[in-house]
Structure formats: C-alpha cells, structure tokens
PDB file of C-alpha atoms in Angstrom:
ATOM      1  CA  MET A   1     -38.401  47.522  34.254  1.00  0.00           C
ATOM      2  CA  THR A   2     -36.123  44.496  33.949  1.00  0.00           C
ATOM      3  CA  ALA A   3     -32.368  44.854  33.394  1.00  0.00           C
ATOM      4  CA  THR A   4     -31.070  43.884  29.868  1.00  0.00           C
ATOM      5  CA  GLU A   5     -29.489  40.545  29.861  1.00  0.00           C
ATOM      6  CA  PRO A   6     -25.936  40.532  28.401  1.00  0.00           C
ATOM      7  CA  GLY A   7     -25.133  39.088  25.157  1.00  0.00           C
ATOM      8  CA  LYS A   8     -22.679  36.269  24.442  1.00  0.00           C
ATOM      9  CA  LEU A   9     -19.286  36.423  22.961  1.00  0.00           C
ATOM     10  CA  PHE A  10     -18.691  33.524  20.468  1.00  0.00           C
ATOM     11  CA  ILE A  11     -15.134  32.287  19.731  1.00  0.00           C
ATOM     12  CA  VAL A  12     -15.625  30.904  16.043  1.00  0.00           C
ATOM     13  CA  SER A  13     -13.094  28.724  14.506  1.00  0.00           C
ATOM     14  CA  THR A  14     -12.885  29.136  10.607  1.00  0.00           C
ATOM     15  CA  PRO A  15     -11.019  26.993   8.034  1.00  0.00           C
ATOM     16  CA  ILE A  16      -7.321  26.988   7.824  1.00  0.00           C
ATOM     17  CA  GLY A  17      -7.401  26.515   4.031  1.00  0.00           C
ATOM     18  CA  ASN A  18     -10.134  24.302   2.834  1.00  0.00           C
ATOM     19  CA  LEU A  19     -13.478  26.336   2.950  1.00  0.00           C
ATOM     20  CA  ASP A  20     -15.331  22.970   3.261  1.00  0.00           C
ATOM     21  CA  ASP A  21     -14.030  22.634   6.787  1.00  0.00           C
ATOM     22  CA  ILE A  22     -16.323  25.294   8.110  1.00  0.00           C
ATOM     23  CA  THR A  23     -19.170  23.811  10.324  1.00  0.00           C
ATOM     24  CA  PRO A  24     -22.711  24.448   9.981  1.00  0.00           C
ATOM     25  CA  ARG A  25     -22.747  25.868  13.600  1.00  0.00           C
ATOM     26  CA  ALA A  26     -20.048  28.400  12.702  1.00  0.00           C
ATOM     27  CA  LEU A  27     -22.004  29.490   9.695  1.00  0.00           C
ATOM     28  CA  ASN A  28     -25.282  29.882  11.689  1.00  0.00           C
ATOM     29  CA  THR A  29     -23.454  31.663  14.342  1.00  0.00           C
ATOM     30  CA  LEU A  30     -21.751  34.194  11.993  1.00  0.00           C
ATOM     31  CA  LYS A  31     -25.017  34.856  10.260  1.00  0.00           C
ATOM     32  CA  SER A  32     -26.991  35.411  13.539  1.00  0.00           C
ATOM     33  CA  VAL A  33     -24.723  37.599  15.749  1.00  0.00           C
ATOM     34  CA  ASP A  34     -24.937  41.284  15.717  1.00  0.00           C
ATOM     35  CA  LEU A  35     -21.255  41.822  14.913  1.00  0.00           C
ATOM     36  CA  VAL A  36     -18.112  39.917  14.087  1.00  0.00           C
ATOM     37  CA  ALA A  37     -14.665  41.141  15.395  1.00  0.00           C
ATOM     38  CA  ALA A  38     -12.158  39.901  12.933  1.00  0.00           C
ATOM     39  CA  GLU A  39      -8.186  39.926  12.728  1.00  0.00           C
ATOM     40  CA  ASP A  40      -8.372  41.089   9.217  1.00  0.00           C
ATOM     41  CA  THR A  41     -11.490  42.551   7.806  1.00  0.00           C
ATOM     42  CA  ARG A  42     -10.266  42.022   4.257  1.00  0.00           C
ATOM     43  CA  HIS A  43      -9.556  38.431   4.836  1.00  0.00           C
ATOM     44  CA  THR A  44     -12.840  37.703   6.679  1.00  0.00           C
ATOM     45  CA  SER A  45     -14.777  39.623   4.063  1.00  0.00           C
ATOM     46  CA  LYS A  46     -13.720  36.990   1.370  1.00  0.00           C
ATOM     47  CA  LEU A  47     -15.099  34.119   3.725  1.00  0.00           C
ATOM     48  CA  PHE A  48     -18.360  36.052   4.256  1.00  0.00           C
ATOM     49  CA  HIS A  49     -18.659  36.722   0.464  1.00  0.00           C
ATOM     50  CA  HIS A  50     -18.260  33.074  -0.294  1.00  0.00           C
ATOM     51  CA  PHE A  51     -20.808  32.055   2.175  1.00  0.00           C
ATOM     52  CA  GLY A  52     -23.251  34.812   1.691  1.00  0.00           C
ATOM     53  CA  ILE A  53     -22.906  36.283   5.291  1.00  0.00           C
ATOM     54  CA  GLN A  54     -23.995  39.811   5.797  1.00  0.00           C
ATOM     55  CA  THR A  55     -23.045  40.362   9.341  1.00  0.00           C
ATOM     56  CA  PRO A  56     -21.120  43.607   9.973  1.00  0.00           C
ATOM     57  CA  ILE A  57     -17.438  43.246  10.788  1.00  0.00           C
ATOM     58  CA  ILE A  58     -15.001  45.321  12.641  1.00  0.00           C
ATOM     59  CA  SER A  59     -11.219  44.545  13.020  1.00  0.00           C
ATOM     60  CA  LEU A  60      -9.718  43.450  16.262  1.00  0.00           C
ATOM     61  CA  HIS A  61      -5.910  42.881  15.859  1.00  0.00           C
ATOM     62  CA  GLU A  62      -2.848  43.383  18.001  1.00  0.00           C
ATOM     63  CA  HIS A  63      -2.636  47.127  17.507  1.00  0.00           C
ATOM     64  CA  ASN A  64      -6.257  47.974  18.471  1.00  0.00           C
ATOM     65  CA  GLU A  65      -7.231  45.157  20.643  1.00  0.00           C
ATOM     66  CA  GLY A  66      -7.219  47.153  23.826  1.00  0.00           C
ATOM     67  CA  GLU A  67      -9.419  49.987  22.674  1.00  0.00           C
ATOM     68  CA  ARG A  68     -11.949  47.621  20.567  1.00  0.00           C
ATOM     69  CA  SER A  69     -12.241  45.287  23.454  1.00  0.00           C
ATOM     70  CA  HIS A  70     -13.726  47.924  25.712  1.00  0.00           C
ATOM     71  CA  LYS A  71     -16.372  48.797  22.849  1.00  0.00           C
ATOM     72  CA  ILE A  72     -17.112  45.237  22.304  1.00  0.00           C
ATOM     73  CA  VAL A  73     -17.809  44.585  26.088  1.00  0.00           C
ATOM     74  CA  GLU A  74     -20.091  47.586  26.035  1.00  0.00           C
ATOM     75  CA  ARG A  75     -22.076  46.153  23.252  1.00  0.00           C
ATOM     76  CA  LEU A  76     -22.391  42.805  25.074  1.00  0.00           C
ATOM     77  CA  GLU A  77     -23.561  44.535  28.075  1.00  0.00           C
ATOM     78  CA  THR A  78     -26.407  46.012  26.202  1.00  0.00           C
ATOM     79  CA  GLY A  79     -27.479  42.570  25.033  1.00  0.00           C
ATOM     80  CA  GLN A  80     -25.738  42.355  21.542  1.00  0.00           C
ATOM     81  CA  GLN A  81     -24.264  39.051  20.296  1.00  0.00           C
ATOM     82  CA  VAL A  82     -20.584  39.255  19.101  1.00  0.00           C
ATOM     83  CA  ALA A  83     -18.511  36.619  17.354  1.00  0.00           C
ATOM     84  CA  LEU A  84     -14.667  36.671  17.280  1.00  0.00           C
ATOM     85  CA  VAL A  85     -12.781  35.171  14.322  1.00  0.00           C
ATOM     86  CA  SER A  86      -9.110  35.115  13.246  1.00  0.00           C
ATOM     87  CA  ASP A  87      -7.820  34.884   9.802  1.00  0.00           C
ATOM     88  CA  ALA A  88      -7.699  30.959   9.957  1.00  0.00           C
ATOM     89  CA  GLY A  89      -8.264  28.375  12.478  1.00  0.00           C
ATOM     90  CA  THR A  90      -9.186  28.836  16.191  1.00  0.00           C
ATOM     91  CA  PRO A  91      -8.960  32.367  17.631  1.00  0.00           C
ATOM     92  CA  LEU A  92      -6.340  33.170  20.161  1.00  0.00           C
ATOM     93  CA  VAL A  93      -4.031  30.282  19.163  1.00  0.00           C
ATOM     94  CA  SER A  94      -0.981  32.441  18.136  1.00  0.00           C
ATOM     95  CA  ASP A  95      -3.535  35.023  17.192  1.00  0.00           C
ATOM     96  CA  PRO A  96      -5.259  38.140  18.859  1.00  0.00           C
ATOM     97  CA  GLY A  97      -8.135  37.830  21.082  1.00  0.00           C
ATOM     98  CA  TYR A  98      -6.790  37.256  24.698  1.00  0.00           C
ATOM     99  CA  PHE A  99      -7.186  40.757  25.958  1.00  0.00           C
ATOM    100  CA  LEU A 100     -11.042  40.684  24.718  1.00  0.00           C
ATOM    101  CA  VAL A 101     -11.743  37.355  26.080  1.00  0.00           C
ATOM    102  CA  SER A 102     -10.057  38.142  29.380  1.00  0.00           C
ATOM    103  CA  SER A 103     -12.144  41.364  29.634  1.00  0.00           C
ATOM    104  CA  VAL A 104     -15.279  39.745  28.787  1.00  0.00           C
ATOM    105  CA  ALA A 105     -14.653  36.961  31.408  1.00  0.00           C
ATOM    106  CA  LYS A 106     -13.822  39.447  34.115  1.00  0.00           C
ATOM    107  CA  LYS A 107     -17.431  41.068  33.417  1.00  0.00           C
ATOM    108  CA  GLY A 108     -19.139  37.718  34.033  1.00  0.00           C
ATOM    109  CA  ILE A 109     -20.418  37.616  30.409  1.00  0.00           C
ATOM    110  CA  GLU A 110     -20.781  34.290  28.790  1.00  0.00           C
ATOM    111  CA  ILE A 111     -18.292  32.967  26.289  1.00  0.00           C
ATOM    112  CA  VAL A 112     -19.057  30.204  23.963  1.00  0.00           C
ATOM    113  CA  PRO A 113     -16.546  28.212  21.884  1.00  0.00           C
ATOM    114  CA  VAL A 114     -17.570  27.207  18.477  1.00  0.00           C
ATOM    115  CA  VAL A 115     -15.180  24.581  17.784  1.00  0.00           C
ATOM    116  CA  GLY A 116     -13.552  23.770  14.411  1.00  0.00           C
ATOM    117  CA  ALA A 117     -10.254  23.740  12.642  1.00  0.00           C
ATOM    118  CA  CYS A 118      -6.844  24.166  14.186  1.00  0.00           C
ATOM    119  CA  ALA A 119      -3.583  23.926  12.560  1.00  0.00           C
ATOM    120  CA  LEU A 120      -1.600  22.463  15.486  1.00  0.00           C
ATOM    121  CA  ILE A 121      -4.208  19.749  16.100  1.00  0.00           C
ATOM    122  CA  ALA A 122      -4.172  18.858  12.447  1.00  0.00           C
ATOM    123  CA  ALA A 123      -0.444  18.399  12.124  1.00  0.00           C
ATOM    124  CA  LEU A 124      -0.292  16.423  15.347  1.00  0.00           C
ATOM    125  CA  SER A 125      -2.942  14.131  14.196  1.00  0.00           C
ATOM    126  CA  VAL A 126      -1.060  13.132  10.946  1.00  0.00           C
ATOM    127  CA  SER A 127       2.503  13.257  12.564  1.00  0.00           C
ATOM    128  CA  GLY A 128       2.770   9.670  13.627  1.00  0.00           C
ATOM    129  CA  LEU A 129       4.504  10.993  16.806  1.00  0.00           C
ATOM    130  CA  SER A 130       3.090  10.606  20.299  1.00  0.00           C
ATOM    131  CA  THR A 131      -0.117  12.276  20.893  1.00  0.00           C
ATOM    132  CA  ASP A 132      -0.506  11.318  24.499  1.00  0.00           C
ATOM    133  CA  ARG A 133       1.268  14.392  25.866  1.00  0.00           C
ATOM    134  CA  PHE A 134       2.200  17.299  23.775  1.00  0.00           C
ATOM    135  CA  THR A 135       3.167  21.209  24.223  1.00  0.00           C
ATOM    136  CA  PHE A 136       2.315  23.951  21.807  1.00  0.00           C
ATOM    137  CA  GLU A 137       5.070  26.558  21.792  1.00  0.00           C
ATOM    138  CA  GLY A 138       3.600  28.758  18.850  1.00  0.00           C
ATOM    139  CA  PHE A 139       6.293  30.870  16.996  1.00  0.00           C
ATOM    140  CA  LEU A 140       9.744  30.800  18.236  1.00  0.00           C
ATOM    141  CA  PRO A 141      11.715  34.140  18.581  1.00  0.00           C
ATOM    142  CA  ALA A 142      12.857  35.685  15.311  1.00  0.00           C
ATOM    143  CA  LYS A 143      16.544  36.332  16.417  1.00  0.00           C
ATOM    144  CA  THR A 144      18.918  33.318  16.585  1.00  0.00           C
ATOM    145  CA  SER A 145      20.264  33.919  19.892  1.00  0.00           C
ATOM    146  CA  GLN A 146      16.935  34.230  21.499  1.00  0.00           C
ATOM    147  CA  ARG A 147      15.555  31.157  19.586  1.00  0.00           C
ATOM    148  CA  LYS A 148      18.440  29.114  20.645  1.00  0.00           C
ATOM    149  CA  LYS A 149      17.995  30.068  24.205  1.00  0.00           C
ATOM    150  CA  LYS A 150      14.364  29.017  24.209  1.00  0.00           C
ATOM    151  CA  LEU A 151      15.209  25.785  22.437  1.00  0.00           C
ATOM    152  CA  ASP A 152      17.622  25.165  25.212  1.00  0.00           C
ATOM    153  CA  LEU A 153      14.839  25.188  27.722  1.00  0.00           C
ATOM    154  CA  LEU A 154      12.938  22.612  25.669  1.00  0.00           C
ATOM    155  CA  ALA A 155      15.867  20.278  24.866  1.00  0.00           C
ATOM    156  CA  LYS A 156      14.974  17.674  27.586  1.00  0.00           C
ATOM    157  CA  GLU A 157      11.193  18.115  27.169  1.00  0.00           C
ATOM    158  CA  THR A 158       9.702  14.610  26.814  1.00  0.00           C
ATOM    159  CA  ARG A 159       6.341  15.847  25.423  1.00  0.00           C
ATOM    160  CA  THR A 160       5.745  15.989  21.606  1.00  0.00           C
ATOM    161  CA  LEU A 161       6.679  19.700  20.536  1.00  0.00           C
ATOM    162  CA  ILE A 162       4.685  21.712  18.172  1.00  0.00           C
ATOM    163  CA  PHE A 163       5.766  25.028  16.642  1.00  0.00           C
ATOM    164  CA  TYR A 164       4.472  27.283  13.912  1.00  0.00           C
ATOM    165  CA  GLU A 165       7.057  28.890  11.592  1.00  0.00           C
ATOM    166  CA  SER A 166       6.957  31.274   8.542  1.00  0.00           C
ATOM    167  CA  LYS A 167       8.599  30.412   5.290  1.00  0.00           C
ATOM    168  CA  HIS A 168      11.154  33.372   5.768  1.00  0.00           C
ATOM    169  CA  ARG A 169      12.664  31.668   9.081  1.00  0.00           C
ATOM    170  CA  LEU A 170      11.962  27.982   8.426  1.00  0.00           C
ATOM    171  CA  SER A 171      15.596  26.977   7.328  1.00  0.00           C
ATOM    172  CA  ASP A 172      17.089  28.962  10.181  1.00  0.00           C
ATOM    173  CA  CYS A 173      14.829  27.516  12.712  1.00  0.00           C
ATOM    174  CA  LEU A 174      15.349  23.894  11.586  1.00  0.00           C
ATOM    175  CA  SER A 175      19.012  24.544  11.643  1.00  0.00           C
ATOM    176  CA  ASP A 176      18.910  25.742  15.180  1.00  0.00           C
ATOM    177  CA  MET A 177      16.582  22.875  16.186  1.00  0.00           C
ATOM    178  CA  SER A 178      18.985  20.433  14.537  1.00  0.00           C
ATOM    179  CA  GLU A 179      21.974  21.999  16.464  1.00  0.00           C
ATOM    180  CA  VAL A 180      20.323  22.339  19.929  1.00  0.00           C
ATOM    181  CA  PHE A 181      18.262  19.104  19.895  1.00  0.00           C
ATOM    182  CA  ASP A 182      19.643  15.750  18.753  1.00  0.00           C
ATOM    183  CA  SER A 183      19.878  16.270  15.122  1.00  0.00           C
ATOM    184  CA  GLU A 184      18.677  12.671  14.493  1.00  0.00           C
ATOM    185  CA  ARG A 185      15.628  13.307  16.569  1.00  0.00           C
ATOM    186  CA  LEU A 186      12.434  12.549  14.533  1.00  0.00           C
ATOM    187  CA  ALA A 187      10.163  15.380  13.338  1.00  0.00           C
ATOM    188  CA  VAL A 188       7.540  16.197  10.871  1.00  0.00           C
ATOM    189  CA  LEU A 189       7.046  19.326   8.688  1.00  0.00           C
ATOM    190  CA  CYS A 190       3.494  20.008   7.731  1.00  0.00           C
ATOM    191  CA  ARG A 191       3.134  22.523   4.710  1.00  0.00           C
ATOM    192  CA  GLU A 192      -0.112  24.400   3.606  1.00  0.00           C
ATOM    193  CA  LEU A 193      -2.523  22.071   5.600  1.00  0.00           C
ATOM    194  CA  THR A 194      -5.938  21.366   3.991  1.00  0.00           C
ATOM    195  CA  LYS A 195      -4.849  23.523   1.025  1.00  0.00           C
ATOM    196  CA  ALA A 196      -4.198  22.516  -2.587  1.00  0.00           C
ATOM    197  CA  TYR A 197      -0.335  22.075  -2.029  1.00  0.00           C
ATOM    198  CA  GLU A 198      -0.474  20.425   1.346  1.00  0.00           C
ATOM    199  CA  THR A 199       2.385  18.233   2.148  1.00  0.00           C
ATOM    200  CA  VAL A 200       3.759  16.370   5.029  1.00  0.00           C
ATOM    201  CA  TYR A 201       7.431  15.778   5.344  1.00  0.00           C
ATOM    202  CA  ARG A 202       8.972  13.307   7.579  1.00  0.00           C
ATOM    203  CA  GLY A 203      12.483  12.436   8.886  1.00  0.00           C
ATOM    204  CA  THR A 204      15.130  13.691  11.138  1.00  0.00           C
ATOM    205  CA  LEU A 205      15.611  17.412  12.277  1.00  0.00           C
ATOM    206  CA  LYS A 206      18.823  17.127  10.054  1.00  0.00           C
ATOM    207  CA  ASN A 207      16.927  15.703   7.057  1.00  0.00           C
ATOM    208  CA  LEU A 208      14.345  18.495   7.235  1.00  0.00           C
ATOM    209  CA  TRP A 209      16.825  21.250   7.730  1.00  0.00           C
ATOM    210  CA  GLN A 210      18.552  19.904   4.461  1.00  0.00           C
ATOM    211  CA  LEU A 211      15.389  20.012   2.631  1.00  0.00           C
ATOM    212  CA  SER A 212      14.529  23.485   3.547  1.00  0.00           C
ATOM    213  CA  ALA A 213      18.090  24.556   2.903  1.00  0.00           C
ATOM    214  CA  GLU A 214      18.415  23.126  -0.603  1.00  0.00           C
ATOM    215  CA  GLY A 215      16.345  25.651  -2.263  1.00  0.00           C
ATOM    216  CA  SER A 216      13.374  23.299  -2.809  1.00  0.00           C
ATOM    217  CA  GLY A 217      11.039  26.198  -3.076  1.00  0.00           C
ATOM    218  CA  LEU A 218       9.283  25.461   0.264  1.00  0.00           C
ATOM    219  CA  LYS A 219       6.729  28.253   0.594  1.00  0.00           C
ATOM    220  CA  GLY A 220       3.429  28.705   2.661  1.00  0.00           C
ATOM    221  CA  GLU A 221       2.423  28.106   6.326  1.00  0.00           C
ATOM    222  CA  PHE A 222       4.264  25.512   8.321  1.00  0.00           C
ATOM    223  CA  VAL A 223       3.725  23.540  11.419  1.00  0.00           C
ATOM    224  CA  ILE A 224       6.901  21.674  12.785  1.00  0.00           C
ATOM    225  CA  VAL A 225       6.150  18.695  15.130  1.00  0.00           C
ATOM    226  CA  VAL A 226       9.202  17.392  16.931  1.00  0.00           C
ATOM    227  CA  GLN A 227       9.619  14.116  18.918  1.00  0.00           C
ATOM    228  CA  GLY A 228      10.113  14.696  22.590  1.00  0.00           C
ATOM    229  CA  PHE A 229      13.302  13.957  24.379  1.00  0.00           C
ATOM    230  CA  VAL A 230      13.835  10.260  24.822  1.00  0.00           C
ATOM    231  CA  GLU A 231      16.119   9.089  27.795  1.00  0.00           C
ATOM    232  CA  PRO A 232      19.020   7.111  26.206  1.00  0.00           C
ATOM    233  CA  GLU A 233      18.870   3.413  26.926  1.00  0.00           C
ATOM    234  CA  PRO A 234      20.984   2.753  29.989  1.00  0.00           C
ATOM    235  CA  SER A 235      24.335   0.533  29.478  1.00  0.00           C
ATOM    236  CA  GLU A 236      27.310  -0.096  31.561  1.00  0.00           C
ATOM    237  CA  ASN A 237      29.258   2.296  29.154  1.00  0.00           C
ATOM    238  CA  THR A 238      27.051   5.321  30.144  1.00  0.00           C
ATOM    239  CA  ILE A 239      27.522   4.778  34.008  1.00  0.00           C
ATOM    240  CA  ASP A 240      30.796   5.347  35.763  1.00  0.00           C
ATOM    241  CA  ASP A 241      32.250   2.839  37.843  1.00  0.00           C
ATOM    242  CA  GLU A 242      31.654   4.542  41.247  1.00  0.00           C
ATOM    243  CA  ALA A 243      27.821   4.852  40.421  1.00  0.00           C
ATOM    244  CA  LEU A 244      27.705   1.044  39.445  1.00  0.00           C
ATOM    245  CA  GLN A 245      29.468   0.142  42.638  1.00  0.00           C
ATOM    246  CA  TRP A 246      26.774   2.046  44.771  1.00  0.00           C
ATOM    247  CA  LEU A 247      24.065   0.610  42.813  1.00  0.00           C
ATOM    248  CA  SER A 248      25.348  -3.005  42.998  1.00  0.00           C
ATOM    249  CA  CYS A 249      25.712  -2.683  46.775  1.00  0.00           C
ATOM    250  CA  LEU A 250      22.419  -0.966  47.508  1.00  0.00           C
ATOM    251  CA  VAL A 251      20.197  -3.317  45.358  1.00  0.00           C
ATOM    252  CA  LYS A 252      21.370  -6.101  47.712  1.00  0.00           C
ATOM    253  CA  GLU A 253      19.838  -4.356  50.704  1.00  0.00           C
ATOM    254  CA  LEU A 254      17.028  -2.276  49.294  1.00  0.00           C
ATOM    255  CA  PRO A 255      14.130  -2.342  46.668  1.00  0.00           C
ATOM    256  CA  VAL A 256      15.365  -1.590  43.230  1.00  0.00           C
ATOM    257  CA  LYS A 257      13.613   1.699  42.903  1.00  0.00           C
ATOM    258  CA  LYS A 258      14.870   2.855  46.251  1.00  0.00           C
ATOM    259  CA  ALA A 259      18.444   2.076  45.334  1.00  0.00           C
ATOM    260  CA  ALA A 260      17.992   3.713  42.031  1.00  0.00           C
ATOM    261  CA  SER A 261      16.513   7.050  43.815  1.00  0.00           C
ATOM    262  CA  ILE A 262      19.456   7.166  46.205  1.00  0.00           C
ATOM    263  CA  VAL A 263      22.276   6.794  43.631  1.00  0.00           C
ATOM    264  CA  ALA A 264      20.323   9.289  41.346  1.00  0.00           C
ATOM    265  CA  SER A 265      20.362  11.856  44.202  1.00  0.00           C
ATOM    266  CA  ARG A 266      23.921  11.715  44.291  1.00  0.00           C
ATOM    267  CA  THR A 267      24.964  11.551  40.723  1.00  0.00           C
ATOM    268  CA  ILE A 268      24.199  13.029  37.159  1.00  0.00           C
ATOM    269  CA  TYR A 269      22.143   9.995  36.213  1.00  0.00           C
ATOM    270  CA  SER A 270      18.337   9.816  36.293  1.00  0.00           C
ATOM    271  CA  LYS A 271      16.387   7.478  38.398  1.00  0.00           C
ATOM    272  CA  ASN A 272      14.665   5.831  35.509  1.00  0.00           C
ATOM    273  CA  GLN A 273      18.036   5.272  33.876  1.00  0.00           C
ATOM    274  CA  LEU A 274      19.561   3.685  37.067  1.00  0.00           C
ATOM    275  CA  TYR A 275      16.452   1.596  37.608  1.00  0.00           C
ATOM    276  CA  LYS A 276      16.518   0.051  34.216  1.00  0.00           C
ATOM    277  CA  LEU A 277      20.230  -0.758  34.401  1.00  0.00           C
ATOM    278  CA  ALA A 278      19.705  -2.372  37.778  1.00  0.00           C
ATOM    279  CA  LEU A 279      17.172  -4.744  36.405  1.00  0.00           C
ATOM    280  CA  GLU A 280      19.314  -5.433  33.407  1.00  0.00           C
ATOM    281  CA  ARG A 281      22.823  -5.686  35.031  1.00  0.00           C
ATOM    282  CA  PHE A 282      22.088  -7.076  38.485  1.00  0.00           C
ATOM    283  CA  ASN A 283      18.733  -8.889  38.002  1.00  0.00           C
ATOM    284  CA  PRO A 284      17.725  -8.507  41.830  1.00  0.00           C
TER     285      PRO A 284
END
C-alpha cells in the first residue's frame, strides 16, 4: 500500500477592485481545489457567485488562524488541495496567512503562488517615483506617538517608501509624515485603485496633508508612496571650516574617496557629501 501524496497549498491573488483583473489561472485553481480558506467568507462568496465557483469556503482570519491552520495542514496531508485567498490582492501582504504558510512549509508540503493583483505594486507602478529600490511598511501604528517613532526610524531611508492607510487615519498620518519627514518631500496618494473612483494625487507631503485635511471627502482605501531620503547637495555653506580644511589638506595627498572617507569618520558629514564637495571645490 503506497502512502498518500500530500496536496498543495495555493496562494491565490484576487482582484483589488476590478473583477476583470482576476487571472484565468486563479479561476481554474479556485474551481479545482477541494477547499478555499478565505479572510472573510462573505466577501469571497460574492466573488465566487460572480464567477460561478462552487468550491467550499472556510474562514481563516487573525482570530482563528492558529486553530484553522492545523486543520488545513491535516487536510493537505491526506492529499486534498487547498487555496488561500484574502479579501483583495495577494494574501499575506498586510493580510492573514503567515501562520498557515509557515506551518505548511515546516511540514514540507508544496506551496504554489498563483500571482495577480497587489495594491502596493500597482501604486508604485504609477507613482512616478523611483522603482529600483523600495520598502513596504504596511499600516503604520494607530497611535500618534508610536507612528512618529516608526517614521523617525524611516526618515533617512533612501528607498521609496510604501504604506497602506485607512480613511479614518489618513489626515493624521500625512500630517505626521509632513512633520517627521521633509514636508516638501514628494509623495503620491493612490485612492481606490482599479475601482470606479480610482484617483492618484501627486505633490509634496504638505500638499497631500492639506488635501486630506480640507474636508475634500476622501474616502476608500489608500496607498501612500513617498520619495526616499535624498542627501542634500553639498555646498561650502553646509560644511564647517574645520572639516573643509581637513578635506583640503587630505585631497593633496590621498585619493578623493579616501580623503572623504577619513573626514567623514571624524565628522557628522557623509562620505558621499564630502566626496562630491571635494570634486566641486578642490577639483583634484
């Protein structure tokens, strides 16, 4: 008698608004598996009704994930195929599912991504900000003091920053960003992506905060994309006389990068800032 081959867990992305964004592969997967674990069965039932999907659904959310994960693992071990979906977008991205996927991975059971919509990637793609390097921070803390503490840690992050935020905290969040970051830093506010009232607002953090605070009726789901920290252009006015003198002397004897590195290690100025200034000021 041969042992039963374990099933597979499919991580299925669903539309973030426009139902036409669902992929044929996602539909085929949801129709063919034995069970679908959903963040909210009521929400997923509407999706299933629209596409005529009859697969049984069980809930898997932050309050029952531990208990449900064990039962799902048992089903997978008996050879059943299971799909995981969230209310919208890619599961586990600011949504439940980590405990389940971690538990399945520890059992050595195959986990298959069925790719599709993701709000953070959609927002980044239309932001017009740098896409080479970015970091996703999800939802910031709800309390102002904790939110500012988190933003303080990100103030000098050079990668493009991406956040999710609810309509209830949007204005407070943008106000804190404008205060902690440079208020003139460029940012993009994406509202209701792929839906009927999709809107992309561009400007500085100060502009976007004012927009949200003026009672303009901003409602829906939001993604905030913020330009990463940009090192100020070096100038003689930003470097003190002592550092300038050290730099002037060292570039006469050492390569510019080495001279800048030595001065940077002994001052508050960055190596890049000093290197650019040396090239501009001393022309070695």
